[in-house]
Amino acid sequence: MKKTLFLAVLTALAPLAAAQNLNNLRIMAPAAPGGGWDQTSRAIQTVLQNEGIARPVQVFNVPGAGGTIGLAQLYNAKGDGNLLMTMGLVMVGAIQTNSSRVDLSRVTPIARLTGEYEVVVVPASSPYKTMADLTAAWKANPGGVAFAGGSAGGTDHMLVGLLAKAAGIDPRRMNYVPFSGGGETLAAVLGNQVAAGVAGYGEFEAQIKAGRLRALGISAPRRQAGIAAPTFREQGLNVELANWRGIVAPPGISAEQKAALVAAMDKMHASKEWKDTLATRKWTDLYLSGSRFDVYLKVEANRTKNILRDIGLVK
């Protein structure tokens, strides 16, 4: 009887012991300082510490190859329940295009956190007033309608591929012009070097509100508050895509360690400070934790591979 009671107490205390290990939490941003993954990592750090969920929390950067260098480092930290890595859709694509030896089936999913929907924009002087106008010209001359966006194989490129397929255009025939940053994409659109630009709404927001750009559509499932752009779906193009960001842990951590990390993210997400952070940074709340994120990550990896195959970037 005493032995049974002792074991029951140990079982009950296991999650608490794992939670106490969060007192020395490290978050890897697998990119250079200042980018989206870095900003997300430091926002998580601030809220976890201010809310007393984990202390101390350290953020460090491991840039390179769309996050896959950091991913390999995470994989090599098997069993480390005090390590997290920020990642997202861009990494899902980079794993494919960089032929990474380590993929996301080798990590422990914790939570999807935030996202940003993509918009297609044209200059205010463009003859394309709606997505239907742009699509009609695109169908007539697939290679003659150029789209500017971020790096090849990234979220912007994937969106154009999805739109092409939804419009009945062979994605391999599309004319996509990749740029290294949003500023270059914006300059190409405003300079009429391309027919349209693609990026997260935040990249174009100021120019849209100033009347220099026209947003033809947004990749959200429904219209977004404060954004005067119809969805692609309501314009007959069955396309939805979010440039999401999430958190994963190394492989080989215990069930108790995973539960403690998921619980920490759940608590952070429920806090007022995190909600204020989302509002201040204009991040869309796409929270999904635990087993639901496990399933989502598998589905998203397969979907991304199919998109990149259609575009012709992977076999």
mmCIF file of C-alpha atoms in Angstrom:
data_model
loop_
_atom_site.group_PDB
_atom_site.id
_atom_site.type_symbol
_atom_site.label_atom_id
_atom_site.label_comp_id
_atom_site.label_asym_id
_atom_site.label_seq_id
_atom_site.Cartn_x
_atom_site.Cartn_y
_atom_site.Cartn_z
ATOM 1 C CA MET A 1 0.000 0.000 0.000
ATOM 2 C CA LYS A 2 2.793 2.416 0.981
ATOM 3 C CA LYS A 3 4.735 1.565 -2.192
ATOM 4 C CA THR A 4 1.633 2.226 -4.345
ATOM 5 C CA LEU A 5 1.036 5.562 -2.619
ATOM 6 C CA PHE A 6 4.714 6.527 -3.075
ATOM 7 C CA LEU A 7 4.565 5.784 -6.812
ATOM 8 C CA ALA A 8 1.348 7.771 -7.163
ATOM 9 C CA VAL A 9 2.981 10.780 -5.503
ATOM 10 C CA LEU A 10 6.010 10.537 -7.814
ATOM 11 C CA THR A 11 3.730 10.393 -10.868
ATOM 12 C CA ALA A 12 1.787 13.435 -9.703
ATOM 13 C CA LEU A 13 4.975 15.390 -9.074
ATOM 14 C CA ALA A 14 6.612 14.555 -12.431
ATOM 15 C CA PRO A 15 4.970 17.392 -14.418
ATOM 16 C CA LEU A 16 5.889 19.820 -11.626
ATOM 17 C CA ALA A 17 9.520 18.696 -11.752
ATOM 18 C CA ALA A 18 9.551 19.170 -15.502
ATOM 19 C CA ALA A 19 7.976 22.615 -15.128
ATOM 20 C CA GLN A 20 10.676 23.616 -12.648
ATOM 21 C CA ASN A 21 13.280 22.850 -15.328
ATOM 22 C CA LEU A 22 11.910 25.862 -17.257
ATOM 23 C CA ASN A 23 13.881 28.043 -14.880
ATOM 24 C CA ASN A 24 16.750 27.881 -17.380
ATOM 25 C CA LEU A 25 15.019 28.008 -20.740
ATOM 26 C CA ARG A 26 16.842 28.767 -23.991
ATOM 27 C CA ILE A 27 15.142 29.783 -27.243
ATOM 28 C CA MET A 28 16.960 29.483 -30.535
ATOM 29 C CA ALA A 29 16.105 31.944 -33.306
ATOM 30 C CA PRO A 30 17.450 30.135 -36.401
ATOM 31 C CA ALA A 31 18.072 33.397 -38.256
ATOM 32 C CA ALA A 32 19.976 36.661 -37.909
ATOM 33 C CA PRO A 33 18.907 39.254 -35.299
ATOM 34 C CA GLY A 34 16.060 41.562 -36.300
ATOM 35 C CA GLY A 35 14.034 39.201 -38.472
ATOM 36 C CA GLY A 36 10.651 37.646 -37.807
ATOM 37 C CA TRP A 37 11.892 34.564 -35.958
ATOM 38 C CA ASP A 38 14.208 36.700 -33.835
ATOM 39 C CA GLN A 39 11.411 39.160 -32.985
ATOM 40 C CA THR A 40 9.066 36.311 -32.094
ATOM 41 C CA SER A 41 11.702 34.636 -29.897
ATOM 42 C CA ARG A 42 12.371 37.834 -27.970
ATOM 43 C CA ALA A 43 8.657 38.543 -27.536
ATOM 44 C CA ILE A 44 8.238 35.048 -26.066
ATOM 45 C CA GLN A 45 11.247 35.638 -23.810
ATOM 46 C CA THR A 46 9.779 38.877 -22.472
ATOM 47 C CA VAL A 47 6.327 37.480 -21.733
ATOM 48 C CA LEU A 48 7.572 34.231 -20.165
ATOM 49 C CA GLN A 49 9.837 36.182 -17.808
ATOM 50 C CA ASN A 50 7.388 38.977 -16.984
ATOM 51 C CA GLU A 51 4.593 36.484 -16.278
ATOM 52 C CA GLY A 52 6.886 34.331 -14.117
ATOM 53 C CA ILE A 53 6.336 31.307 -16.362
ATOM 54 C CA ALA A 54 10.069 30.761 -16.844
ATOM 55 C CA ARG A 55 13.166 32.519 -15.500
ATOM 56 C CA PRO A 56 15.699 33.159 -16.831
ATOM 57 C CA VAL A 57 15.034 32.823 -20.570
ATOM 58 C CA GLN A 58 17.896 33.235 -23.019
ATOM 59 C CA VAL A 59 17.531 33.898 -26.767
ATOM 60 C CA PHE A 60 20.371 33.072 -29.144
ATOM 61 C CA ASN A 61 20.717 33.185 -32.941
ATOM 62 C CA VAL A 62 21.855 30.448 -35.332
ATOM 63 C CA PRO A 63 21.374 31.927 -38.829
ATOM 64 C CA GLY A 64 21.623 30.238 -42.205
ATOM 65 C CA ALA A 65 19.914 28.213 -44.930
ATOM 66 C CA GLY A 66 16.329 29.159 -44.128
ATOM 67 C CA GLY A 67 16.697 27.955 -40.552
ATOM 68 C CA THR A 68 17.921 24.474 -41.433
ATOM 69 C CA ILE A 69 21.334 25.022 -39.811
ATOM 70 C CA GLY A 70 19.560 25.764 -36.538
ATOM 71 C CA LEU A 71 17.262 22.793 -37.123
ATOM 72 C CA ALA A 72 20.259 20.449 -37.367
ATOM 73 C CA GLN A 73 21.637 21.912 -34.135
ATOM 74 C CA LEU A 74 18.284 21.356 -32.422
ATOM 75 C CA TYR A 75 18.253 17.747 -33.594
ATOM 76 C CA ASN A 76 21.702 17.194 -32.085
ATOM 77 C CA ALA A 77 20.402 18.431 -28.712
ATOM 78 C CA LYS A 78 18.280 15.292 -28.264
ATOM 79 C CA GLY A 79 16.574 15.045 -24.900
ATOM 80 C CA ASP A 80 17.177 18.682 -23.880
ATOM 81 C CA GLY A 81 13.877 19.756 -22.299
ATOM 82 C CA ASN A 82 15.149 23.284 -21.680
ATOM 83 C CA LEU A 83 15.635 24.177 -25.351
ATOM 84 C CA LEU A 84 13.096 25.575 -27.798
ATOM 85 C CA MET A 85 13.394 26.788 -31.385
ATOM 86 C CA THR A 86 11.222 29.306 -33.180
ATOM 87 C CA MET A 87 10.309 28.220 -36.711
ATOM 88 C CA GLY A 88 7.554 28.470 -39.280
ATOM 89 C CA LEU A 89 6.351 27.982 -42.828
ATOM 90 C CA VAL A 90 9.573 29.391 -44.307
ATOM 91 C CA MET A 91 11.528 26.575 -42.628
ATOM 92 C CA VAL A 92 9.063 23.965 -43.876
ATOM 93 C CA GLY A 93 9.864 25.123 -47.408
ATOM 94 C CA ALA A 94 13.605 25.524 -46.812
ATOM 95 C CA ILE A 95 13.871 21.905 -45.679
ATOM 96 C CA GLN A 96 12.650 20.886 -49.134
ATOM 97 C CA THR A 97 14.607 23.366 -51.246
ATOM 98 C CA ASN A 98 17.860 22.880 -49.296
ATOM 99 C CA SER A 99 17.505 19.083 -49.218
ATOM 100 C CA SER A 100 18.029 19.220 -45.460
ATOM 101 C CA ARG A 101 19.043 15.927 -43.845
ATOM 102 C CA VAL A 102 16.906 16.822 -40.833
ATOM 103 C CA ASP A 103 13.212 17.490 -41.300
ATOM 104 C CA LEU A 104 10.402 18.379 -38.918
ATOM 105 C CA SER A 105 9.526 14.747 -38.270
ATOM 106 C CA ARG A 106 12.714 14.751 -36.136
ATOM 107 C CA VAL A 107 11.568 17.452 -33.680
ATOM 108 C CA THR A 108 9.000 17.693 -30.892
ATOM 109 C CA PRO A 109 6.167 20.076 -31.890
ATOM 110 C CA ILE A 110 5.034 22.378 -29.088
ATOM 111 C CA ALA A 111 2.793 25.145 -30.483
ATOM 112 C CA ARG A 112 1.895 27.252 -33.490
ATOM 113 C CA LEU A 113 1.800 30.842 -32.278
ATOM 114 C CA THR A 114 1.196 33.599 -34.803
ATOM 115 C CA GLY A 115 0.833 34.255 -38.488
ATOM 116 C CA GLU A 116 0.488 36.862 -41.156
ATOM 117 C CA TYR A 117 -1.629 36.632 -44.258
ATOM 118 C CA GLU A 118 -0.244 37.496 -47.670
ATOM 119 C CA VAL A 119 -1.559 40.117 -50.091
ATOM 120 C CA VAL A 120 -1.166 40.665 -53.816
ATOM 121 C CA VAL A 121 -0.719 44.353 -54.629
ATOM 122 C CA VAL A 122 -0.375 46.478 -57.754
ATOM 123 C CA PRO A 123 0.507 50.157 -58.184
ATOM 124 C CA ALA A 124 -2.419 52.542 -57.824
ATOM 125 C CA SER A 125 -2.026 53.397 -61.529
ATOM 126 C CA SER A 126 -2.222 49.744 -62.606
ATOM 127 C CA PRO A 127 -4.902 48.742 -65.122
ATOM 128 C CA TYR A 128 -5.672 45.751 -62.887
ATOM 129 C CA LYS A 129 -8.480 46.873 -60.590
ATOM 130 C CA THR A 130 -9.395 43.418 -59.282
ATOM 131 C CA MET A 131 -7.848 39.983 -58.980
ATOM 132 C CA ALA A 132 -10.061 38.907 -61.879
ATOM 133 C CA ASP A 133 -8.420 41.557 -64.097
ATOM 134 C CA LEU A 134 -4.943 40.378 -63.145
ATOM 135 C CA THR A 135 -5.850 36.705 -63.557
ATOM 136 C CA ALA A 136 -7.305 37.289 -67.043
ATOM 137 C CA ALA A 137 -4.057 38.910 -68.218
ATOM 138 C CA TRP A 138 -2.039 36.183 -66.495
ATOM 139 C CA LYS A 139 -3.960 33.405 -68.245
ATOM 140 C CA ALA A 140 -3.482 35.106 -71.612
ATOM 141 C CA ASN A 141 0.282 35.362 -71.101
ATOM 142 C CA PRO A 142 1.552 33.374 -68.066
ATOM 143 C CA GLY A 143 5.189 34.381 -68.519
ATOM 144 C CA GLY A 144 4.418 37.974 -69.342
ATOM 145 C CA VAL A 145 2.841 38.865 -65.989
ATOM 146 C CA ALA A 146 5.674 39.143 -63.464
ATOM 147 C CA PHE A 147 5.217 38.875 -59.689
ATOM 148 C CA ALA A 148 7.802 40.200 -57.236
ATOM 149 C CA GLY A 149 8.240 38.643 -53.804
ATOM 150 C CA GLY A 150 10.693 37.201 -51.321
ATOM 151 C CA SER A 151 13.232 34.427 -51.802
ATOM 152 C CA ALA A 152 12.621 31.523 -54.170
ATOM 153 C CA GLY A 153 10.667 28.786 -52.448
ATOM 154 C CA GLY A 154 9.501 31.095 -49.661
ATOM 155 C CA THR A 155 5.953 31.915 -48.613
ATOM 156 C CA ASP A 156 5.481 34.588 -51.310
ATOM 157 C CA HIS A 157 6.624 32.201 -54.036
ATOM 158 C CA MET A 158 4.356 29.470 -52.704
ATOM 159 C CA LEU A 159 1.373 31.810 -52.743
ATOM 160 C CA VAL A 160 1.901 32.737 -56.401
ATOM 161 C CA GLY A 161 2.184 29.031 -57.217
ATOM 162 C CA LEU A 162 -1.090 28.303 -55.432
ATOM 163 C CA LEU A 163 -2.828 31.188 -57.185
ATOM 164 C CA ALA A 164 -1.542 30.013 -60.567
ATOM 165 C CA LYS A 165 -2.833 26.495 -59.984
ATOM 166 C CA ALA A 166 -6.208 27.779 -58.742
ATOM 167 C CA ALA A 167 -6.507 29.923 -61.881
ATOM 168 C CA GLY A 168 -5.713 26.989 -64.162
ATOM 169 C CA ILE A 169 -2.200 28.197 -65.012
ATOM 170 C CA ASP A 170 0.804 25.849 -64.998
ATOM 171 C CA PRO A 171 2.886 27.076 -62.003
ATOM 172 C CA ARG A 172 6.082 26.177 -63.880
ATOM 173 C CA ARG A 173 5.253 28.790 -66.503
ATOM 174 C CA MET A 174 4.765 31.673 -64.065
ATOM 175 C CA ASN A 175 7.207 34.570 -63.928
ATOM 176 C CA TYR A 176 8.268 35.010 -60.316
ATOM 177 C CA VAL A 177 11.028 37.511 -59.492
ATOM 178 C CA PRO A 178 12.601 36.854 -56.061
ATOM 179 C CA PHE A 179 14.096 39.633 -53.930
ATOM 180 C CA SER A 180 16.034 39.407 -50.685
ATOM 181 C CA GLY A 181 13.877 41.886 -48.777
ATOM 182 C CA GLY A 182 10.519 43.630 -48.673
ATOM 183 C CA GLY A 183 12.072 46.990 -49.564
ATOM 184 C CA GLU A 184 13.347 45.646 -52.866
ATOM 185 C CA THR A 185 9.985 44.069 -53.655
ATOM 186 C CA LEU A 186 8.225 47.338 -52.896
ATOM 187 C CA ALA A 187 10.611 49.293 -55.132
ATOM 188 C CA ALA A 188 10.051 46.860 -58.005
ATOM 189 C CA VAL A 189 6.268 47.220 -57.732
ATOM 190 C CA LEU A 190 6.233 50.999 -57.363
ATOM 191 C CA GLY A 191 8.761 51.290 -60.206
ATOM 192 C CA ASN A 192 6.479 49.249 -62.496
ATOM 193 C CA GLN A 193 9.237 46.679 -63.032
ATOM 194 C CA VAL A 194 6.674 43.940 -62.336
ATOM 195 C CA ALA A 195 2.919 43.634 -62.678
ATOM 196 C CA ALA A 196 2.276 42.776 -59.020
ATOM 197 C CA GLY A 197 3.945 42.231 -55.669
ATOM 198 C CA VAL A 198 3.403 39.613 -52.985
ATOM 199 C CA ALA A 199 4.262 39.835 -49.275
ATOM 200 C CA GLY A 200 2.763 39.802 -45.817
ATOM 201 C CA TYR A 201 0.260 42.617 -45.385
ATOM 202 C CA GLY A 202 2.539 44.463 -42.964
ATOM 203 C CA GLU A 203 5.206 44.924 -45.651
ATOM 204 C CA PHE A 204 2.798 46.925 -47.813
ATOM 205 C CA GLU A 205 0.443 48.432 -45.232
ATOM 206 C CA ALA A 206 1.832 51.982 -45.251
ATOM 207 C CA GLN A 207 1.814 52.216 -49.040
ATOM 208 C CA ILE A 208 -1.680 50.750 -49.289
ATOM 209 C CA LYS A 209 -3.042 53.235 -46.750
ATOM 210 C CA ALA A 210 -1.205 56.078 -48.510
ATOM 211 C CA GLY A 211 -2.975 55.161 -51.750
ATOM 212 C CA ARG A 212 0.188 54.263 -53.669
ATOM 213 C CA LEU A 213 -0.642 50.559 -53.810
ATOM 214 C CA ARG A 214 -3.904 48.678 -54.356
ATOM 215 C CA ALA A 215 -4.452 45.374 -52.545
ATOM 216 C CA LEU A 216 -6.231 42.980 -54.896
ATOM 217 C CA GLY A 217 -6.626 40.097 -52.476
ATOM 218 C CA ILE A 218 -5.569 38.531 -49.199
ATOM 219 C CA SER A 219 -4.790 34.865 -48.454
ATOM 220 C CA ALA A 220 -6.974 34.711 -45.328
ATOM 221 C CA PRO A 221 -10.006 32.434 -44.875
ATOM 222 C CA ARG A 222 -12.185 35.505 -44.283
ATOM 223 C CA ARG A 223 -11.884 39.280 -44.533
ATOM 224 C CA GLN A 224 -9.583 40.769 -41.906
ATOM 225 C CA ALA A 225 -10.553 43.689 -39.673
ATOM 226 C CA GLY A 226 -8.823 46.892 -40.717
ATOM 227 C CA ILE A 227 -7.671 45.499 -44.071
ATOM 228 C CA ALA A 228 -9.597 46.650 -47.131
ATOM 229 C CA ALA A 229 -8.925 43.620 -49.291
ATOM 230 C CA PRO A 230 -11.235 40.792 -50.391
ATOM 231 C CA THR A 231 -10.086 37.210 -49.889
ATOM 232 C CA PHE A 232 -8.914 35.188 -52.864
ATOM 233 C CA ARG A 233 -11.621 32.655 -52.130
ATOM 234 C CA GLU A 234 -14.438 35.133 -52.509
ATOM 235 C CA GLN A 235 -12.948 36.032 -55.895
ATOM 236 C CA GLY A 236 -13.109 32.461 -57.133
ATOM 237 C CA LEU A 237 -9.544 31.389 -56.298
ATOM 238 C CA ASN A 238 -9.595 28.652 -53.648
ATOM 239 C CA VAL A 239 -6.370 29.702 -51.940
ATOM 240 C CA GLU A 240 -5.565 30.211 -48.266
ATOM 241 C CA LEU A 241 -2.063 30.619 -46.847
ATOM 242 C CA ALA A 242 -0.649 32.011 -43.620
ATOM 243 C CA ASN A 243 3.024 32.724 -43.008
ATOM 244 C CA TRP A 244 2.839 31.168 -39.546
ATOM 245 C CA ARG A 245 5.433 30.893 -36.790
ATOM 246 C CA GLY A 246 5.674 28.306 -34.068
ATOM 247 C CA ILE A 247 7.809 26.652 -31.419
ATOM 248 C CA VAL A 248 9.394 23.189 -31.391
ATOM 249 C CA ALA A 249 11.701 21.304 -29.021
ATOM 250 C CA PRO A 250 14.444 18.740 -29.630
ATOM 251 C CA PRO A 251 13.604 15.078 -30.223
ATOM 252 C CA GLY A 252 13.824 12.606 -27.386
ATOM 253 C CA ILE A 253 12.402 14.728 -24.589
ATOM 254 C CA SER A 254 10.126 12.960 -22.113
ATOM 255 C CA ALA A 255 6.332 13.146 -22.154
ATOM 256 C CA GLU A 256 6.524 15.139 -18.913
ATOM 257 C CA GLN A 257 8.972 17.631 -20.406
ATOM 258 C CA LYS A 258 6.789 18.110 -23.480
ATOM 259 C CA ALA A 259 3.697 18.576 -21.295
ATOM 260 C CA ALA A 260 5.514 21.230 -19.252
ATOM 261 C CA LEU A 261 6.596 23.133 -22.384
ATOM 262 C CA VAL A 262 3.093 22.983 -23.884
ATOM 263 C CA ALA A 263 1.628 24.160 -20.563
ATOM 264 C CA ALA A 264 4.082 27.084 -20.513
ATOM 265 C CA MET A 265 3.037 28.135 -24.034
ATOM 266 C CA ASP A 266 -0.656 27.730 -23.129
ATOM 267 C CA LYS A 267 -0.174 29.971 -20.098
ATOM 268 C CA MET A 268 1.758 32.540 -22.118
ATOM 269 C CA HIS A 269 -0.916 32.575 -24.811
ATOM 270 C CA ALA A 270 -3.648 33.152 -22.213
ATOM 271 C CA SER A 271 -1.839 36.117 -20.643
ATOM 272 C CA LYS A 272 -2.867 39.721 -21.178
ATOM 273 C CA GLU A 273 0.712 40.658 -21.988
ATOM 274 C CA TRP A 274 0.834 38.213 -24.902
ATOM 275 C CA LYS A 275 -2.483 39.509 -26.217
ATOM 276 C CA ASP A 276 -1.124 43.050 -25.959
ATOM 277 C CA THR A 277 2.012 41.942 -27.797
ATOM 278 C CA LEU A 278 -0.074 40.515 -30.628
ATOM 279 C CA ALA A 279 -2.041 43.760 -30.900
ATOM 280 C CA THR A 280 1.030 46.003 -30.775
ATOM 281 C CA ARG A 281 2.940 44.016 -33.386
ATOM 282 C CA LYS A 282 -0.175 43.332 -35.473
ATOM 283 C CA TRP A 283 0.421 39.589 -35.383
ATOM 284 C CA THR A 284 -2.552 37.328 -36.108
ATOM 285 C CA ASP A 285 -3.266 34.836 -33.323
ATOM 286 C CA LEU A 286 -3.094 31.328 -34.841
ATOM 287 C CA TYR A 287 -2.492 29.431 -31.611
ATOM 288 C CA LEU A 288 -2.517 25.653 -31.781
ATOM 289 C CA SER A 289 -0.701 23.512 -29.205
ATOM 290 C CA GLY A 290 0.088 19.958 -28.260
ATOM 291 C CA SER A 291 -1.202 17.059 -30.361
ATOM 292 C CA ARG A 292 -3.181 19.379 -32.649
ATOM 293 C CA PHE A 293 0.043 21.094 -33.692
ATOM 294 C CA ASP A 294 1.658 17.665 -34.224
ATOM 295 C CA VAL A 295 -1.021 16.824 -36.800
ATOM 296 C CA TYR A 296 -0.944 20.284 -38.390
ATOM 297 C CA LEU A 297 2.824 20.129 -38.889
ATOM 298 C CA LYS A 298 2.619 16.803 -40.728
ATOM 299 C CA VAL A 299 -0.158 18.077 -43.003
ATOM 300 C CA GLU A 300 1.662 21.362 -43.679
ATOM 301 C CA ALA A 301 4.917 19.572 -44.557
ATOM 302 C CA ASN A 302 3.113 17.443 -47.161
ATOM 303 C CA ARG A 303 1.233 20.424 -48.540
ATOM 304 C CA THR A 304 4.405 22.492 -48.857
ATOM 305 C CA LYS A 305 6.231 19.696 -50.650
ATOM 306 C CA ASN A 306 3.396 19.461 -53.173
ATOM 307 C CA ILE A 307 3.385 23.224 -53.770
ATOM 308 C CA LEU A 308 7.144 23.345 -54.333
ATOM 309 C CA ARG A 309 6.930 20.320 -56.634
ATOM 310 C CA ASP A 310 4.253 22.061 -58.700
ATOM 311 C CA ILE A 311 6.471 25.149 -58.964
ATOM 312 C CA GLY A 312 9.370 22.958 -60.065
ATOM 313 C CA LEU A 313 11.714 23.635 -57.143
ATOM 314 C CA VAL A 314 11.737 20.076 -55.800
ATOM 315 C CA LYS A 315 11.268 16.678 -57.409
#
